[in-house]
Amino acid sequence: GPFFTDSLNNDAAILKHCMLNDEQQVLSWLRDNDVLFRDTVNTLNRLGLQVAMPSFLHNRKQLPADEANRTRFVTKNRWIIESVNGKIKQWKFMAQIIQNSTIRFISDYLDIICALINKYQCSAVKDIENGREIAMKMREMLTTENRLQERLAKHTGTTSLHWSKHNAANFQFPPLTEENIRDLTFGSYQIRMAKSYIIEHIRQSQTNEEEMEFLVELCNEHDDLVRARFQSRHSNNKNHIATVQFDNHKQQPIDAWYCTCSAGAREVGMCSHITALLWHLGVNKAVISTDNHPLSASRLIKAIDDSTHFSENDTNSDDDNASALNDSDTNNSEDDLS
């Protein structure tokens, strides 16, 4: 590069160009059966390389467990690319529109920036051995079907489960640590997203206007199931139901999970909705700080002015203000108004 930014120069076309022209001897970096993540399938296959891509819904509401698991493999390997891109864009020059006059030097600038990152910033992967352990766990779970999904599927029609709403603060859930959650998610992205889902799910209590509550639904037939309905980020008319199966008597109390979102059937990690439910119940212990919470009713009320309220020192009535406006209008000529 650099390449043009038109529709013909997309990521796939650029990769194909680099491969067929052996840009910077890229083919020497690769070995037969290496896996690449890009949709230039035919070209890469001819070069003896495998291609891995996230699965697409294709008018389905949800990916099957096996496809969702494999998609998580792709995103788990892909994150390093996004991490490096993010580090490069931390430099002001690369984070803005680049002037045409610098095109001749942009490759040199990129080399310099990458050299500085390599020299002075911490490495993207800090613990190689921990990464290997995570990879082994993920590979063991690759072909695992979602047990909770199968369990819930058995309860349809006349055997449907019944659920009742409760304030999470009144519900006893096994305590969890941040490390426990990371072991289940195989990453930190779901945790970052989960915190925003928690805030969006908190509502003003119907019994006490000064309090906030996090609603969960408990199963009337089974005491090891809890679920919550999270608003979709992409559609106001859609909710995702995150369900967790737990056992208070186990050292690892989370037995299974399932969500109705597109990736909610996967066993390799979990979606952000499941993570949000576990984080609030297990890590936060369902505690909401009313004073500090951005959705606190008292804080919201204080942030809004009421035009019908006046200070005690205000001696002007509505009639006085109206007459003053009328007087000022009569002093304006048509020329002034025009």
Coordinates of C-alpha atoms in Angstrom, one line a residue:
G1 CA 0.0 0.0 0.0
P2 CA -1.2 2.6 0.4
F3 CA -4.3 1.6 -1.6
F4 CA -7.2 3.6 -2.9
T5 CA -10.3 3.8 -0.6
D6 CA -12.9 3.0 -3.2
S7 CA -15.2 0.0 -3.1
L8 CA -12.9 -2.1 -5.3
N9 CA -10.0 -1.8 -2.8
N10 CA -11.7 -3.6 0.1
D11 CA -9.8 -5.8 2.6
A12 CA -10.3 -9.0 0.5
A13 CA -9.0 -7.4 -2.7
I14 CA -6.0 -6.0 -0.9
L15 CA -5.1 -9.4 0.6
K16 CA -5.5 -11.0 -2.8
H17 CA -3.2 -8.4 -4.3
C18 CA -0.6 -8.9 -1.6
M19 CA -0.7 -12.7 -2.0
L20 CA -0.5 -12.9 -5.7
N21 CA 2.2 -10.3 -5.9
D22 CA 4.1 -11.7 -2.9
E23 CA 4.2 -8.2 -1.4
Q24 CA 7.1 -7.9 1.1
Q25 CA 7.7 -11.6 0.6
V26 CA 4.5 -12.4 2.5
L27 CA 4.4 -16.0 1.2
S28 CA 7.6 -16.7 3.0
W29 CA 5.9 -15.9 6.3
L30 CA 3.3 -18.7 5.7
R31 CA 3.3 -22.5 5.7
D32 CA 1.0 -25.0 4.1
N33 CA -2.3 -25.4 5.9
D34 CA -1.9 -22.1 7.8
V35 CA -5.3 -20.6 8.6
L36 CA -6.1 -17.1 7.4
F37 CA -9.2 -15.1 8.3
R38 CA -10.5 -13.4 5.2
D39 CA -13.0 -14.0 2.4
T40 CA -10.6 -14.6 -0.5
V41 CA -11.3 -18.3 -0.3
N42 CA -10.4 -19.5 -3.8
T43 CA -7.2 -17.6 -4.1
L44 CA -5.9 -18.7 -0.7
N45 CA -6.9 -22.3 -1.2
R46 CA -4.9 -22.4 -4.4
L47 CA -1.9 -21.2 -2.4
G48 CA -2.4 -24.2 0.0
L49 CA -3.9 -22.1 2.8
Q50 CA -7.0 -22.7 4.8
V51 CA -9.6 -19.9 5.3
A52 CA -11.7 -19.4 8.5
M53 CA -14.6 -16.9 8.6
P54 CA -17.3 -16.1 11.1
S55 CA -20.6 -17.9 10.2
F56 CA -23.5 -15.8 8.8
L57 CA -27.1 -16.1 9.9
H58 CA -28.6 -16.3 6.4
N59 CA -32.2 -15.5 7.6
R60 CA -31.8 -17.6 10.7
K61 CA -32.4 -16.1 14.2
Q62 CA -29.5 -17.9 15.8
L63 CA -26.4 -19.8 15.0
P64 CA -26.3 -23.5 16.0
A65 CA -23.9 -24.3 18.8
D66 CA -21.2 -25.7 16.6
E67 CA -21.2 -22.7 14.2
A68 CA -21.3 -20.3 17.2
N69 CA -18.3 -22.1 18.7
R70 CA -16.3 -21.9 15.6
T71 CA -17.1 -18.3 15.1
R72 CA -15.7 -17.6 18.6
F73 CA -12.5 -19.3 17.5
V74 CA -12.2 -16.8 14.6
T75 CA -12.9 -13.7 16.8
K76 CA -10.5 -15.0 19.5
N77 CA -7.7 -15.2 16.9
R78 CA -8.7 -12.0 15.2
W79 CA -8.6 -9.8 18.3
I80 CA -4.8 -9.4 18.0
I81 CA -5.3 -7.6 14.6
E82 CA -7.8 -5.1 16.2
S83 CA -5.5 -4.6 19.1
V84 CA -2.5 -3.7 16.9
N85 CA -4.7 -1.4 14.8
G86 CA -5.9 0.3 17.9
K87 CA -2.3 1.0 19.1
I88 CA -1.5 2.5 15.7
K89 CA -4.5 4.8 15.8
Q90 CA -3.5 6.1 19.2
W91 CA -1.0 8.2 17.3
K92 CA -2.7 11.4 16.3
F93 CA -1.4 11.3 12.7
M94 CA -3.0 7.9 12.1
A95 CA -6.2 8.7 13.9
Q96 CA -7.3 11.5 11.5
I97 CA -7.8 12.1 7.8
I98 CA -4.4 12.0 6.1
Q99 CA -3.6 14.7 3.6
N100 CA -2.7 13.7 0.0
S101 CA 0.6 15.5 0.2
T102 CA 1.9 12.9 2.7
I103 CA 1.0 9.8 0.7
R104 CA 4.6 9.4 -0.5
F105 CA 5.8 9.2 3.1
I106 CA 3.0 7.3 4.8
S107 CA 4.7 3.9 4.6
D108 CA 7.8 5.4 6.3
Y109 CA 5.6 7.0 9.0
L110 CA 3.9 3.7 9.6
D111 CA 7.3 1.9 10.0
I112 CA 8.5 4.5 12.4
I113 CA 5.3 4.3 14.5
C114 CA 5.4 0.5 14.6
A115 CA 9.0 0.6 15.6
L116 CA 8.3 2.9 18.5
I117 CA 5.4 0.7 19.6
N118 CA 7.6 -2.4 19.5
K119 CA 10.3 -0.7 21.4
Y120 CA 8.5 1.2 24.2
Q121 CA 5.0 -0.2 24.6
C122 CA 4.0 -3.5 26.3
S123 CA 3.5 -6.5 24.1
A124 CA 0.0 -7.4 23.0
V125 CA 0.2 -10.9 24.6
K126 CA 1.7 -10.6 28.1
D127 CA 1.3 -14.2 29.2
I128 CA 2.1 -16.7 26.5
E129 CA 1.6 -19.8 28.7
N130 CA -1.9 -18.6 29.9
G131 CA -2.8 -18.1 26.2
R132 CA -1.9 -21.8 25.6
E133 CA -4.1 -22.9 28.4
I134 CA -7.0 -20.9 27.1
A135 CA -6.5 -22.3 23.6
M136 CA -6.6 -25.9 25.0
K137 CA -9.8 -25.3 27.0
M138 CA -11.4 -23.8 23.9
R139 CA -10.4 -26.7 21.7
E140 CA -11.9 -29.1 24.2
M141 CA -15.2 -27.3 24.1
L142 CA -15.4 -26.8 20.3
T143 CA -17.8 -29.6 19.5
T144 CA -19.8 -29.3 22.8
E145 CA -23.6 -28.8 22.3
N146 CA -25.4 -26.3 24.5
R147 CA -26.8 -28.4 27.4
L148 CA -29.1 -25.7 28.8
Q149 CA -30.6 -25.0 25.3
E150 CA -31.4 -28.7 25.0
R151 CA -32.9 -28.7 28.5
L152 CA -35.1 -25.7 27.9
A153 CA -36.2 -27.1 24.5
K154 CA -37.8 -30.0 26.3
H155 CA -40.2 -27.7 28.1
T156 CA -42.5 -26.5 25.4
G157 CA -46.3 -26.6 24.9
T158 CA -48.1 -28.1 27.9
T159 CA -44.8 -28.6 29.8
S160 CA -43.7 -25.0 29.5
L161 CA -41.8 -23.5 32.4
H162 CA -43.3 -20.7 34.4
W163 CA -41.2 -17.7 35.6
S164 CA -41.8 -14.9 38.1
K165 CA -40.1 -11.5 38.3
H166 CA -38.0 -10.5 41.3
N167 CA -35.7 -7.8 42.4
A168 CA -32.2 -9.3 42.1
A169 CA -31.3 -7.8 45.5
N170 CA -33.7 -10.3 47.1
F171 CA -32.2 -13.3 45.3
Q172 CA -29.4 -15.5 46.6
F173 CA -26.8 -16.2 43.9
P174 CA -23.4 -17.8 44.4
P175 CA -20.6 -15.2 44.6
L176 CA -18.2 -14.9 41.7
T177 CA -14.9 -13.0 41.1
E178 CA -13.8 -11.2 38.0
E179 CA -11.3 -14.0 37.4
N180 CA -14.2 -16.5 37.4
I181 CA -16.0 -14.5 34.7
R182 CA -12.8 -14.2 32.6
D183 CA -12.4 -18.0 32.7
L184 CA -15.9 -18.4 31.3
T185 CA -15.7 -15.7 28.6
F186 CA -12.2 -16.4 27.4
G187 CA -11.7 -12.7 27.0
S188 CA -12.5 -9.2 28.3
Y189 CA -14.7 -7.8 25.5
Q190 CA -17.8 -9.4 26.9
I191 CA -17.1 -8.0 30.3
R192 CA -16.8 -4.4 28.9
M193 CA -20.1 -4.8 27.0
A194 CA -21.8 -6.4 30.0
K195 CA -21.3 -3.4 32.2
S196 CA -23.3 -1.2 29.8
Y197 CA -26.0 -3.8 29.5
I198 CA -26.3 -3.8 33.3
I199 CA -26.8 0.0 33.4
E200 CA -29.4 -0.2 30.7
H201 CA -31.3 -3.0 32.5
I202 CA -31.6 -1.1 35.8
R203 CA -35.0 0.5 36.3
Q204 CA -36.7 2.6 38.9
S205 CA -38.3 0.5 41.6
Q206 CA -42.1 0.3 41.4
T207 CA -42.4 0.1 45.2
N208 CA -39.9 2.9 46.1
E209 CA -39.3 5.7 43.7
E210 CA -36.0 6.5 45.4
E211 CA -34.5 3.1 44.7
M212 CA -33.4 1.3 41.5
E213 CA -33.8 -2.4 40.8
F214 CA -32.4 -5.1 38.5
L215 CA -35.2 -7.4 37.6
V216 CA -34.6 -11.2 37.1
E217 CA -37.0 -14.0 36.5
L218 CA -36.9 -17.2 38.6
C219 CA -38.2 -20.5 37.4
N220 CA -41.2 -21.7 39.5
E221 CA -40.5 -25.4 38.7
H222 CA -36.6 -25.5 39.1
D223 CA -34.6 -23.5 41.7
D224 CA -31.4 -23.8 39.7
L225 CA -32.5 -21.5 36.9
V226 CA -32.4 -17.7 36.7
R227 CA -32.9 -15.4 33.6
A228 CA -33.1 -11.8 32.6
R229 CA -34.4 -10.0 29.6
F230 CA -31.9 -7.5 28.1
Q231 CA -32.9 -4.9 25.5
S232 CA -31.2 -5.4 22.1
R233 CA -28.6 -2.7 21.2
H234 CA -29.8 -2.9 17.6
S235 CA -33.6 -3.0 17.9
N236 CA -35.9 -1.4 20.4
N237 CA -38.5 -4.1 19.6
K238 CA -36.3 -7.0 20.5
N239 CA -35.2 -8.5 23.8
H240 CA -32.6 -11.2 24.4
I241 CA -33.4 -13.7 27.2
A242 CA -30.2 -14.8 29.1
T243 CA -30.6 -17.9 31.2
V244 CA -28.1 -19.4 33.6
Q245 CA -28.1 -22.8 35.4
F246 CA -26.2 -22.8 38.7
D247 CA -25.4 -24.9 41.7
N248 CA -24.6 -23.3 45.0
H249 CA -22.8 -26.4 46.3
K250 CA -20.1 -26.5 43.6
Q251 CA -16.7 -24.7 43.6
Q252 CA -17.5 -23.6 40.1
P253 CA -21.2 -22.9 40.5
I254 CA -22.1 -22.0 36.9
D255 CA -23.2 -25.2 35.2
A256 CA -24.6 -24.0 31.9
W257 CA -25.9 -20.9 30.1
Y258 CA -28.0 -20.1 27.1
C259 CA -29.2 -16.8 25.4
T260 CA -31.7 -16.2 22.6
C261 CA -29.3 -13.8 20.8
S262 CA -27.6 -14.8 17.6
A263 CA -24.5 -16.1 19.3
G264 CA -26.2 -17.2 22.5
A265 CA -26.0 -21.0 21.9
R266 CA -22.2 -21.2 22.1
E267 CA -20.4 -23.1 24.7
V268 CA -16.9 -21.7 23.9
G269 CA -17.3 -18.5 26.0
M270 CA -20.6 -16.7 26.3
C271 CA -22.3 -13.7 25.0
S272 CA -22.4 -10.3 26.6
H273 CA -26.0 -10.8 27.9
I274 CA -25.0 -13.9 29.9
T275 CA -21.9 -12.1 31.1
A276 CA -24.0 -9.1 32.3
L277 CA -26.3 -11.4 34.3
L278 CA -23.4 -13.2 35.9
W279 CA -21.5 -10.0 36.6
H280 CA -24.3 -8.3 38.3
L281 CA -25.5 -11.3 40.4
G282 CA -22.1 -12.8 41.2
V283 CA -19.6 -10.0 41.2
N284 CA -21.7 -7.0 42.1
K285 CA -23.8 -9.2 44.4
A286 CA -26.9 -7.4 42.9
V287 CA -25.9 -4.2 44.8
I288 CA -26.8 -0.9 43.2
S289 CA -25.4 2.3 44.6
T290 CA -28.4 4.7 44.3
D291 CA -26.4 7.8 45.0
N292 CA -23.7 7.1 42.4
H293 CA -25.8 5.4 39.7
P294 CA -26.3 7.6 36.6
L295 CA -29.9 6.5 36.4
S296 CA -30.7 7.4 40.0
A297 CA -34.1 9.1 40.1
S298 CA -32.9 11.8 42.4
R299 CA -29.9 12.6 40.1
L300 CA -32.2 12.7 37.1
I301 CA -34.6 15.0 38.7
K302 CA -31.9 17.4 39.8
A303 CA -30.6 17.6 36.2
I304 CA -33.9 18.9 34.9
D305 CA -35.3 22.4 35.3
D306 CA -39.1 23.0 35.8
S307 CA -40.2 26.2 34.0
T308 CA -43.2 26.5 36.4
H309 CA -41.1 27.0 39.5
F310 CA -39.8 30.5 40.4
S311 CA -37.5 31.7 43.2
E312 CA -39.0 33.4 46.2
N313 CA -37.3 36.7 45.3
D314 CA -39.1 36.9 41.9
T315 CA -41.6 39.7 42.2
N316 CA -42.8 39.6 38.6
S317 CA -46.0 37.7 38.0
D318 CA -47.0 36.2 34.6
D319 CA -49.1 39.3 33.9
D320 CA -46.2 41.6 34.7
N321 CA -43.9 39.7 32.3
A322 CA -46.6 39.7 29.6
S323 CA -47.2 43.4 29.8
A324 CA -43.5 44.2 29.7
L325 CA -43.2 42.2 26.5
N326 CA -46.2 44.0 25.0
D327 CA -44.7 47.4 25.9
S328 CA -41.4 46.5 24.2
D329 CA -43.3 45.3 21.1
T330 CA -45.1 48.6 20.7
N331 CA -41.8 50.5 20.7
N332 CA -40.6 48.5 17.7
S333 CA -41.5 50.0 14.3
E334 CA -42.3 47.9 11.3
D335 CA -38.9 49.0 9.9
D336 CA -37.2 47.7 13.0
L337 CA -39.0 44.4 12.8
S338 CA -38.1 44.0 9.1

